């Protein structure tokens, strides 16, 4: 049994396997299937200052080896989360991390401030990369200037671990990563979904109500892996990798590329127990290769 | 209700016609309790184009024989693969998911079940459930032609069955909502599942008659248990997940009815 503990800045993980925002609800949705406290952390659904209804149905299209979604950050707002959801998740013995989104910098600030003093929430993931909302979201994450502005503003008010979730819909993701690092991000997570589209040729109409949506699943894994490798070679802060991870081998690839921890997203829909299988699979790998600690494989890619 | 992920064993795969298969599944262990209206998320193996699980209604449960039935309409590669399963092979299900139909208050309630196409699937289990509890059902099943009318013998065990076909090849010619039974009888409870235009027509009928009416929706979904928020329908309470709040909704709650 290897040591699976990992620290992402001040954030202590019992293992590097976490679940991605928007794919794991608030954790309780999966409690019938396995003991969710065994994973390193749960990134809860994208949360905004106020209640959001999200985009109209249809919001999902299956694609070869993946799916497009256009949920559009449906959530009941930060106050509802704190008052009604937090009490039900606070006994889950793992890191509960809130994915924070907003339409304006002030919304990001206000939401982050509300989470500052909540003991159960050791970190927030700043979502500057949602491709499914008209204002905010990805608009912040696709230019160095606006990404830096929002991170700077939130950093001023938020004291705990600040993770910034990056968009892959950019020319050079390393530049954005460097920009948010310079403004005080403690770590970066990547990739959010890739902007994509699906068409129903019989109806001559787009499948999604929003026309475009975010692509996820194994279809995006090679791109995600490349971006994690590029960013890990550019910044000094820890990188959390994600994008199409379906099993332990995929997770290990991301860590070899330089990720200190990983998130599992779309795979949760197909096998709700996948995350715990990945934890066990990483442990098997470490034992098989004679590693004492999972930290030994971070960035261990031999190029 | 506790949800399970289980490999069920194919006991029998019955080809009903070139469009529909009936999968009779069993388990080495006792099947969990499942309510009428609930569904399963079925993983389809060996189908490269089928990335996500497929939400399929529970068609029937036979606790004595430890059988779970799935009625499968072949619409794509995934359902095609399901229709080719052989006895003894396994199928991985996440179930039971979703809510269930609401039981009428009085045993003498006049009950109408209206189904079309593969939408009849949850109504068979619901019909059997009602019959077991002493209720009497009228069941109207519709299809384009007689080939689209399925499980008539099974439905006959649980109520008075009436049919409509668009080409007149079985029962009355026309749509389910045009059946003479709907003109001659008054109902207290209506339950429907089928193509959206059919359900809307049934809902319009129920609204006009001020009758209690529940519909079972079949929106596309990714997870089936409330994590992805992809399958929402617009309701008087905003966007709600069909997989967890539904699939059964009272029509007064749905925006498409208003």
Coordinates of C-alpha atoms in Angstrom, one line a residue:
Chain A
X1 CA 0.0 0.0 0.0
X2 CA 1.6 3.2 -1.2
X3 CA 1.1 6.6 0.4
X4 CA -1.6 8.3 -1.6
X5 CA -1.6 11.6 0.3
X6 CA -1.1 14.7 -1.7
X7 CA -1.1 18.4 -0.8
X8 CA -2.4 21.0 -3.2
X9 CA -1.1 24.1 -1.5
X10 CA -2.9 24.2 1.8
X11 CA -5.4 21.6 0.6
X12 CA -4.7 18.2 2.1
X13 CA -6.0 15.2 0.0
X14 CA -6.2 11.6 1.2
X15 CA -5.6 10.7 -2.4
X16 CA -5.3 12.6 -5.7
X17 CA -8.7 11.5 -7.0
X18 CA -11.5 14.1 -7.0
X19 CA -14.8 14.5 -8.9
X20 CA -15.4 17.3 -11.3
X21 CA -17.9 20.1 -10.8
X22 CA -21.2 19.4 -12.5
X23 CA -20.7 15.7 -12.8
X24 CA -21.1 14.6 -9.1
X25 CA -24.0 16.8 -7.9
X26 CA -23.2 17.4 -4.2
X27 CA -21.8 13.9 -3.6
X28 CA -25.0 12.7 -1.9
X29 CA -26.4 11.6 -5.3
X30 CA -23.6 8.9 -5.3
X31 CA -23.8 7.7 -1.6
X32 CA -26.0 4.7 -2.6
X33 CA -23.2 3.5 -4.8
X34 CA -20.1 3.8 -2.6
X35 CA -18.6 5.6 0.4
X36 CA -17.9 9.0 -1.2
X37 CA -15.7 10.0 1.7
X38 CA -13.0 7.6 0.4
X39 CA -12.1 10.0 -2.5
X40 CA -9.8 13.0 -2.2
X41 CA -12.4 15.6 -2.8
X42 CA -15.7 16.6 -4.3
X43 CA -16.1 19.7 -6.5
X44 CA -19.7 20.6 -6.2
X45 CA -21.9 22.0 -9.0
X46 CA -21.0 25.5 -10.3
X47 CA -22.5 28.0 -7.8
X48 CA -23.4 31.6 -8.5
X49 CA -24.4 34.5 -6.3
X50 CA -28.1 34.2 -7.3
X51 CA -30.4 31.4 -8.4
X52 CA -29.9 30.3 -12.1
X53 CA -32.4 28.3 -14.1
X54 CA -29.8 27.3 -16.7
X55 CA -30.5 26.8 -20.4
X56 CA -33.6 25.4 -21.9
X57 CA -33.9 21.7 -22.7
X58 CA -32.3 20.0 -24.8
X59 CA -29.0 20.5 -23.0
X60 CA -27.2 17.3 -23.9
X61 CA -26.0 15.5 -27.0
X62 CA -24.1 12.3 -27.1
X63 CA -21.1 12.3 -29.4
X64 CA -18.5 9.7 -30.4
X65 CA -16.7 8.9 -27.1
X66 CA -18.1 11.8 -25.3
X67 CA -21.0 14.2 -24.8
X68 CA -21.9 17.9 -25.2
X69 CA -23.6 19.7 -22.5
X70 CA -25.2 23.1 -22.3
X71 CA -26.6 23.0 -18.7
X72 CA -25.7 26.7 -18.2
X73 CA -24.9 26.6 -14.5
X74 CA -28.3 25.7 -13.1
X75 CA -28.1 26.1 -9.4
X76 CA -30.0 27.7 -6.5
X77 CA -27.4 30.3 -5.6
X78 CA -24.8 30.5 -2.9
X79 CA -27.1 31.3 0.0
X80 CA -29.3 28.2 -0.7
X81 CA -26.1 26.2 -0.9
X82 CA -24.9 27.4 2.5
X83 CA -28.2 27.1 4.2
X84 CA -29.7 24.0 2.7
X85 CA -27.1 21.9 1.0
X86 CA -24.0 22.4 3.2
X87 CA -25.8 20.9 6.2
X88 CA -26.4 17.7 4.2
X89 CA -22.8 17.4 2.9
X90 CA -20.8 18.6 5.8
X91 CA -20.5 15.2 7.4
X92 CA -18.9 13.7 4.2
X93 CA -15.4 13.1 5.4
X94 CA -13.5 14.6 2.5
X95 CA -12.8 18.0 0.9
X96 CA -15.9 19.7 -0.3
X97 CA -14.8 22.4 -2.8
X98 CA -17.2 24.9 -4.3
X99 CA -17.0 25.7 -8.0
X100 CA -17.7 29.5 -8.1
X101 CA -19.0 31.3 -11.2
X102 CA -20.3 34.7 -12.0
X103 CA -21.5 37.2 -14.6
X104 CA -19.5 40.1 -13.2
X105 CA -16.3 40.4 -11.1
X106 CA -18.4 41.6 -8.2
X107 CA -20.5 38.4 -8.3
X108 CA -17.4 36.3 -8.1
X109 CA -16.2 38.4 -5.2
X110 CA -19.4 38.3 -3.3
X111 CA -19.8 34.5 -3.7
X112 CA -16.2 33.9 -2.7
X113 CA -16.6 36.1 0.3
X114 CA -19.5 34.1 1.6
X115 CA -17.4 31.0 1.5
X116 CA -14.4 32.5 3.2
X117 CA -15.5 31.7 6.7
X118 CA -17.0 28.3 6.1
X119 CA -14.8 25.8 7.8
X120 CA -16.1 22.8 5.8
X121 CA -15.1 24.4 2.5
X122 CA -11.2 24.5 2.4
X123 CA -11.0 25.7 -1.2
X124 CA -12.9 27.2 -4.1
X125 CA -12.5 26.6 -7.8
X126 CA -12.9 29.8 -9.7
X127 CA -14.8 28.9 -12.9
X128 CA -13.6 31.3 -15.5
X129 CA -14.2 28.8 -18.3
X130 CA -17.9 27.8 -18.5
X131 CA -18.7 27.8 -22.3
X132 CA -22.5 27.7 -21.7
X133 CA -23.4 31.0 -20.3
X134 CA -23.8 34.2 -22.3
X135 CA -22.1 36.6 -19.9
X136 CA -19.2 35.8 -17.6
X137 CA -17.8 32.3 -17.4
X138 CA -15.6 31.6 -20.4
X139 CA -15.5 35.3 -21.3
X140 CA -13.2 35.8 -18.3
X141 CA -11.1 32.8 -19.0
X142 CA -10.2 33.4 -22.6
X143 CA -8.0 36.5 -22.3
X144 CA -5.0 37.0 -20.0
X145 CA -6.2 40.4 -19.0
X146 CA -9.7 39.5 -17.8
X147 CA -8.6 36.2 -16.3
X148 CA -6.0 38.1 -14.3
X149 CA -8.6 40.8 -13.3
X150 CA -11.1 38.3 -11.8
X151 CA -8.4 36.3 -10.0
X152 CA -6.8 39.5 -8.6
X153 CA -10.2 40.7 -7.3
X154 CA -11.1 37.3 -5.7
X155 CA -7.7 36.8 -4.3
X156 CA -8.1 40.1 -2.4
X157 CA -11.1 38.8 -0.5
X158 CA -10.6 35.0 -0.4
X159 CA -8.1 33.6 2.1
X160 CA -8.2 29.8 1.5
X161 CA -7.0 27.7 -1.3
X162 CA -7.9 29.4 -4.6
X163 CA -8.0 27.0 -7.6
X164 CA -8.6 28.6 -11.0
X165 CA -10.3 26.4 -13.6
X166 CA -9.0 27.1 -17.1
X167 CA -10.7 27.0 -20.4
X168 CA -9.1 25.0 -23.3
X169 CA -10.8 27.3 -25.8
X170 CA -7.8 29.5 -26.1
X171 CA -4.7 29.8 -28.3
X172 CA -2.2 29.3 -25.6
X173 CA -3.4 28.0 -22.2
X174 CA 0.0 28.4 -20.6
X175 CA -0.3 32.2 -21.0
X176 CA -3.6 32.2 -19.1
X177 CA -2.2 29.9 -16.4
X178 CA 0.8 32.2 -16.0
X179 CA -1.5 35.2 -15.8
X180 CA -3.6 33.8 -13.0
X181 CA -0.6 32.5 -11.2
X182 CA 0.9 36.0 -11.2
X183 CA -2.3 37.3 -9.5
X184 CA -2.2 34.9 -6.7
X185 CA -4.0 31.7 -7.8
X186 CA -2.8 28.8 -5.5
X187 CA -3.4 26.2 -8.2
X188 CA -5.0 25.7 -11.5
X189 CA -7.4 23.0 -12.7
X190 CA -7.8 22.1 -16.4
X191 CA -9.4 21.5 -18.7
X192 CA -13.0 22.7 -18.7
X193 CA -15.1 21.5 -21.7
X194 CA -14.2 22.3 -25.3
X195 CA -16.7 24.3 -27.3
X196 CA -18.5 22.0 -29.7
X197 CA -21.7 21.6 -31.6
X198 CA -24.1 18.9 -32.8
X199 CA -26.6 19.0 -35.6
X200 CA -29.8 16.9 -36.3
X201 CA -29.6 16.5 -40.1
X202 CA -33.1 15.1 -40.4
X203 CA -34.6 18.2 -38.7
X204 CA -31.9 20.5 -40.0
X205 CA -31.6 21.9 -36.5
X206 CA -29.0 22.1 -33.8
X207 CA -29.4 19.4 -31.1
X208 CA -28.7 21.8 -28.2
X209 CA -31.1 24.7 -27.4
X210 CA -28.0 26.9 -27.2
X211 CA -26.6 25.6 -30.5
X212 CA -23.1 25.1 -29.1
X213 CA -22.1 23.3 -25.9
X214 CA -19.2 21.9 -24.0
X215 CA -17.5 18.7 -25.1
X216 CA -16.3 16.2 -22.5
X217 CA -15.4 12.6 -22.2
X218 CA -12.6 10.5 -23.6
X219 CA -12.9 12.4 -26.9
X220 CA -11.1 15.3 -25.3
X221 CA -8.5 13.4 -23.3
X222 CA -5.5 13.7 -25.6
X223 CA -6.1 17.5 -25.8
X224 CA -6.5 17.7 -22.0
X225 CA -3.3 15.7 -21.5
X226 CA -1.3 18.0 -23.8
X227 CA -2.6 21.1 -22.1
X228 CA -1.9 19.8 -18.6
X229 CA 1.7 18.9 -19.7
X230 CA 2.1 22.4 -21.2
X231 CA 0.8 24.2 -18.1
X232 CA 2.7 22.0 -15.7
X233 CA 5.8 23.0 -17.5
X234 CA 5.0 26.7 -17.4
X235 CA 3.8 27.4 -13.9
X236 CA 5.1 26.7 -10.4
X237 CA 1.8 26.2 -8.7
X238 CA 0.2 22.8 -8.6
X239 CA -1.9 21.6 -11.5
X240 CA -5.1 19.6 -11.2
X241 CA -5.7 17.6 -14.4
X242 CA -9.0 16.5 -15.9
X243 CA -10.6 15.8 -19.2
X244 CA -11.9 12.4 -20.3
X245 CA -10.4 10.3 -17.4
X246 CA -12.2 6.9 -17.5
X247 CA -9.9 4.7 -15.5
X248 CA -6.8 4.6 -13.3
X249 CA -4.5 4.4 -16.4
X250 CA -5.9 7.7 -17.7
X251 CA -5.5 9.3 -14.2
X252 CA -1.9 8.2 -14.0
X253 CA -1.2 9.6 -17.5
X254 CA -2.3 13.0 -16.2
X255 CA -0.1 12.8 -13.2
X256 CA 2.9 11.7 -15.2
X257 CA 2.2 14.8 -17.4
X258 CA 2.5 16.9 -14.3
X259 CA -0.8 17.0 -12.5
X260 CA -0.6 16.8 -8.7
X261 CA -4.2 15.5 -8.6
X262 CA -7.0 14.7 -11.0
X263 CA -10.7 15.2 -11.3
X264 CA -13.1 12.6 -12.8
X265 CA -16.1 14.1 -14.7
X266 CA -18.2 12.5 -17.4
X267 CA -17.1 9.0 -16.4
X268 CA -19.2 9.3 -13.3
X269 CA -22.4 9.1 -15.4
X270 CA -21.4 5.8 -17.0
X271 CA -19.9 4.1 -13.9
X272 CA -21.0 6.0 -10.7
X273 CA -18.3 4.0 -8.8
X274 CA -15.4 4.9 -11.2
X275 CA -13.7 7.3 -8.8
X276 CA -13.1 4.8 -6.1
X277 CA -11.9 2.3 -8.7
X278 CA -9.4 4.9 -9.9
X279 CA -8.1 5.3 -6.3
X280 CA -7.6 1.5 -6.0
X281 CA -6.1 1.4 -9.5
X282 CA -3.5 4.1 -8.8
X283 CA -2.5 2.3 -5.6
X284 CA -2.1 -1.0 -7.6
X285 CA 0.1 0.9 -10.1
X286 CA 2.3 2.4 -7.4
X287 CA 2.8 -1.0 -5.8
X288 CA 3.5 -2.7 -9.1
X289 CA 6.1 -0.1 -10.0
X290 CA 7.6 0.0 -6.6
X291 CA 6.7 3.6 -5.8
X292 CA 6.3 4.5 -2.1
X293 CA 4.2 7.6 -2.6
X294 CA 1.9 8.9 -5.3
X295 CA 3.9 12.1 -5.3
X296 CA 6.8 10.3 -7.0
X297 CA 4.8 10.0 -10.2
X298 CA 3.9 13.7 -10.6
X299 CA 5.6 15.0 -13.7
X300 CA 7.6 11.7 -13.9
X301 CA 7.2 11.6 -17.7
X302 CA 10.4 10.7 -19.4
X303 CA 10.5 12.7 -22.6
Chain B
X1 CA -35.2 4.2 -2.3
X2 CA -31.7 2.7 -2.4
X3 CA -30.2 2.6 -5.9
X4 CA -28.1 -0.4 -7.2
X5 CA -25.6 -1.1 -9.9
X6 CA -26.1 -4.7 -10.9
X7 CA -25.2 -7.1 -13.6
X8 CA -28.6 -8.8 -14.4
X9 CA -28.7 -12.0 -16.4
X10 CA -30.7 -12.2 -19.6
X11 CA -33.2 -15.0 -19.0
X12 CA -35.0 -14.5 -22.3
X13 CA -34.8 -12.1 -25.2
X14 CA -38.0 -12.2 -27.1
X15 CA -38.2 -10.5 -30.5
X16 CA -41.7 -8.9 -30.7
X17 CA -41.3 -7.7 -34.2
X18 CA -38.5 -6.0 -36.3
X19 CA -38.7 -2.9 -34.1
X20 CA -39.2 -4.2 -30.6
X21 CA -37.6 -6.7 -28.2
X22 CA -38.6 -7.8 -24.8
X23 CA -35.7 -8.5 -22.5
X24 CA -36.6 -10.6 -19.5
X25 CA -33.8 -10.2 -16.9
X26 CA -33.2 -12.0 -13.7
X27 CA -30.6 -12.0 -10.9
X28 CA -28.9 -14.6 -8.7
X29 CA -30.1 -12.5 -5.9
X30 CA -33.6 -11.2 -5.0
X31 CA -34.4 -8.1 -7.1
X32 CA -34.9 -5.0 -5.1
X33 CA -38.3 -3.3 -4.7
X34 CA -39.1 -1.3 -7.8
X35 CA -42.1 1.0 -8.2
X36 CA -44.2 1.4 -11.3
X37 CA -43.0 4.4 -13.4
X38 CA -39.4 3.9 -12.4
X39 CA -36.6 3.2 -14.9
X40 CA -33.1 1.8 -15.3
X41 CA -30.0 3.3 -16.8
X42 CA -28.7 0.5 -19.0
X43 CA -25.0 0.2 -20.0
X44 CA -24.6 -1.0 -23.6
X45 CA -21.4 -2.9 -24.1
X46 CA -19.7 -3.5 -27.5
X47 CA -21.4 -0.6 -29.1
X48 CA -18.7 2.1 -29.8
X49 CA -21.2 4.7 -30.7
X50 CA -23.1 4.3 -27.5
X51 CA -21.1 6.2 -24.9
X52 CA -23.8 6.9 -22.4
X53 CA -26.2 4.6 -20.6
X54 CA -29.7 4.3 -22.0
X55 CA -32.7 5.2 -19.8
X56 CA -35.3 2.4 -20.2
X57 CA -38.6 2.1 -18.4
X58 CA -39.3 -0.9 -16.2
X59 CA -41.9 -2.7 -18.2
X60 CA -42.9 -5.3 -15.6
X61 CA -41.7 -7.0 -12.4
X62 CA -42.4 -10.5 -11.5
X63 CA -41.1 -10.9 -7.9
X64 CA -42.1 -14.6 -7.7
X65 CA -40.1 -15.4 -10.8
X66 CA -37.5 -12.8 -9.9
X67 CA -37.9 -11.2 -13.3
X68 CA -37.4 -7.6 -14.5
X69 CA -38.7 -6.8 -18.0
X70 CA -37.4 -4.2 -20.3
X71 CA -39.3 -3.3 -23.5
X72 CA -36.7 -2.1 -26.0
X73 CA -37.5 -0.2 -29.2
X74 CA -34.7 -0.4 -31.7
X75 CA -33.9 3.2 -32.6
X76 CA -30.1 3.2 -32.8
X77 CA -26.9 1.2 -32.3
X78 CA -27.3 0.9 -28.5
X79 CA -30.9 -0.5 -28.6
X80 CA -29.9 -2.7 -31.6
X81 CA -27.1 -4.2 -29.5
X82 CA -29.6 -4.7 -26.6
X83 CA -32.0 -6.5 -28.9
X84 CA -29.2 -8.9 -29.9
X85 CA -28.5 -10.1 -26.3
X86 CA -28.6 -13.8 -25.8
X87 CA -29.9 -15.8 -22.8
X88 CA -27.2 -16.1 -20.2
X89 CA -25.5 -12.8 -21.1
X90 CA -25.5 -10.0 -18.6
X91 CA -26.7 -6.4 -18.8
X92 CA -25.5 -3.8 -16.3
X93 CA -28.2 -1.6 -14.9
X94 CA -28.3 1.3 -12.5
X95 CA -31.8 1.1 -10.9
X96 CA -34.4 1.8 -9.7
X97 CA -34.4 5.4 -10.7
X98 CA -37.0 8.2 -10.6
X99 CA -40.4 8.5 -9.0
X100 CA -43.6 6.5 -9.6
X101 CA -47.2 7.0 -10.5
X102 CA -49.6 8.2 -7.8
X103 CA -52.0 5.6 -6.5
X104 CA -55.7 6.7 -6.8
X105 CA -57.5 7.3 -3.5
X106 CA -60.6 5.2 -3.9
X107 CA -60.9 1.6 -5.2
X108 CA -63.9 2.6 -7.3
X109 CA -62.0 5.4 -9.1
X110 CA -62.4 5.4 -12.9
X111 CA -58.9 4.9 -14.2
X112 CA -57.6 5.4 -17.7
X113 CA -54.2 4.3 -18.9
X114 CA -53.2 5.7 -22.3
X115 CA -50.1 4.5 -24.1
X116 CA -48.5 4.8 -27.5
X117 CA -45.5 3.2 -29.0
X118 CA -42.7 2.1 -26.6
X119 CA -44.4 4.4 -24.1
X120 CA -46.7 1.6 -23.1
X121 CA -43.7 0.1 -21.3
X122 CA -44.2 1.5 -17.8
X123 CA -48.0 1.2 -18.1
X124 CA -47.9 -2.6 -18.0
X125 CA -46.3 -2.7 -14.6
X126 CA -48.6 0.1 -13.4
X127 CA -51.6 -1.8 -14.7
X128 CA -50.5 -4.9 -12.9
X129 CA -49.8 -3.0 -9.7
X130 CA -53.2 -1.4 -9.8
X131 CA -55.0 -4.7 -10.4
X132 CA -53.2 -6.3 -7.5
X133 CA -54.5 -3.6 -5.3
X134 CA -58.1 -4.0 -6.4
X135 CA -58.4 -1.2 -8.9
X136 CA -60.0 -1.6 -12.3
X137 CA -58.4 0.0 -15.3
X138 CA -59.4 1.0 -18.8
X139 CA -56.4 0.9 -21.1
X140 CA -56.2 2.6 -24.5
X141 CA -53.2 1.7 -26.6
X142 CA -52.4 3.3 -29.8
X143 CA -50.0 2.9 -32.7
X144 CA -49.4 3.7 -36.3
X145 CA -50.5 0.2 -37.3
X146 CA -51.2 -3.1 -35.6
X147 CA -47.4 -3.9 -35.7
X148 CA -46.9 -1.0 -33.2
X149 CA -49.4 -2.5 -30.7
X150 CA -47.4 -4.5 -28.2
X151 CA -48.1 -6.8 -25.2
X152 CA -51.9 -6.8 -25.8
X153 CA -52.2 -10.2 -24.1
X154 CA -50.3 -9.0 -21.1
X155 CA -52.4 -5.8 -20.8
X156 CA -55.6 -7.8 -21.1
X157 CA -54.8 -9.5 -17.8
X158 CA -54.9 -6.2 -16.0
X159 CA -57.8 -4.2 -17.4
X160 CA -60.2 -3.6 -20.3
X161 CA -58.0 -3.0 -23.3
X162 CA -59.0 -0.7 -26.3
X163 CA -56.8 0.1 -29.3
X164 CA -56.5 2.7 -32.0
X165 CA -54.3 2.6 -35.1
X166 CA -53.7 5.4 -37.5
X167 CA -54.3 3.1 -40.5
X168 CA -57.3 1.3 -38.9
X169 CA -55.5 -2.1 -39.0
X170 CA -56.5 -2.8 -35.3
X171 CA -59.2 -1.3 -33.1
X172 CA -60.6 2.1 -33.9
X173 CA -58.9 4.2 -36.6
X174 CA -57.3 7.4 -35.5
X175 CA -55.3 8.6 -32.4
X176 CA -55.8 7.4 -28.9
X177 CA -57.5 10.7 -27.9
X178 CA -60.1 10.1 -30.6
X179 CA -61.2 6.7 -29.1
X180 CA -64.9 6.5 -28.5
X181 CA -64.3 5.4 -24.9
X182 CA -63.0 8.9 -24.1
X183 CA -66.2 10.4 -25.3
X184 CA -68.5 8.0 -23.5
X185 CA -66.9 7.6 -20.1
X186 CA -65.8 10.0 -17.4
X187 CA -62.5 9.3 -15.7
X188 CA -61.1 10.3 -12.3
X189 CA -57.5 9.4 -13.0
X190 CA -55.5 9.4 -16.3
X191 CA -52.0 8.1 -16.7
X192 CA -50.2 8.4 -20.0
X193 CA -46.8 7.7 -21.6
X194 CA -45.9 7.8 -25.2
X195 CA -44.8 10.3 -27.9
X196 CA -44.9 13.9 -26.7
X197 CA -47.7 15.0 -29.1
X198 CA -49.8 12.1 -27.8
X199 CA -49.2 13.0 -24.2
X200 CA -50.0 16.6 -24.9
X201 CA -53.3 15.6 -26.5
X202 CA -54.1 13.4 -23.5
X203 CA -53.1 16.3 -21.2
X204 CA -55.4 18.7 -23.1
X205 CA -58.3 16.2 -22.8
X206 CA -57.6 15.8 -19.0
X207 CA -57.4 19.6 -18.6
X208 CA -60.7 20.1 -20.4
X209 CA -62.4 17.4 -18.2
X210 CA -60.6 18.7 -15.1
X211 CA -59.3 15.2 -14.5
X212 CA -56.2 14.2 -12.5
X213 CA -53.5 13.4 -15.1
X214 CA -49.9 12.1 -14.8
X215 CA -47.5 11.8 -17.7
X216 CA -44.3 9.9 -17.8
X217 CA -41.6 11.9 -19.7
X218 CA -38.6 10.5 -21.5
X219 CA -36.1 13.3 -21.9
X220 CA -32.6 12.5 -23.0
X221 CA -30.3 12.1 -20.0
X222 CA -26.7 11.4 -19.2
X223 CA -26.6 10.1 -15.6
X224 CA -30.2 9.2 -14.6
X225 CA -29.8 10.1 -10.9
X226 CA -29.7 13.9 -10.6
X227 CA -26.0 14.7 -11.1
X228 CA -25.7 16.1 -14.6
X229 CA -28.9 18.2 -14.8
X230 CA -29.2 17.5 -18.5
X231 CA -32.8 16.1 -18.6
X232 CA -34.7 19.0 -17.2
X233 CA -38.3 19.9 -18.1
X234 CA -39.8 23.4 -17.5
X235 CA -42.3 23.4 -14.6
X236 CA -44.1 25.8 -12.4
X237 CA -41.2 25.3 -10.0
X238 CA -38.6 26.0 -12.7
X239 CA -36.3 23.5 -14.4
X240 CA -36.6 20.1 -12.7
X241 CA -34.8 16.9 -13.4
X242 CA -36.9 14.3 -15.2
X243 CA -34.7 11.6 -13.7
X244 CA -35.2 12.4 -10.1
X245 CA -38.3 14.6 -9.7
X246 CA -39.9 12.6 -12.5
X247 CA -40.2 10.9 -14.9
X248 CA -43.8 11.0 -13.7
X249 CA -45.3 14.5 -13.5
X250 CA -48.8 15.8 -12.8
X251 CA -49.7 17.9 -15.9
X252 CA -50.6 20.9 -13.7
X253 CA -46.9 21.2 -12.9
X254 CA -45.7 21.1 -16.5
X255 CA -45.1 24.3 -18.4
X256 CA -45.9 22.6 -21.7
X257 CA -49.4 22.1 -20.6
X258 CA -50.1 25.7 -19.6

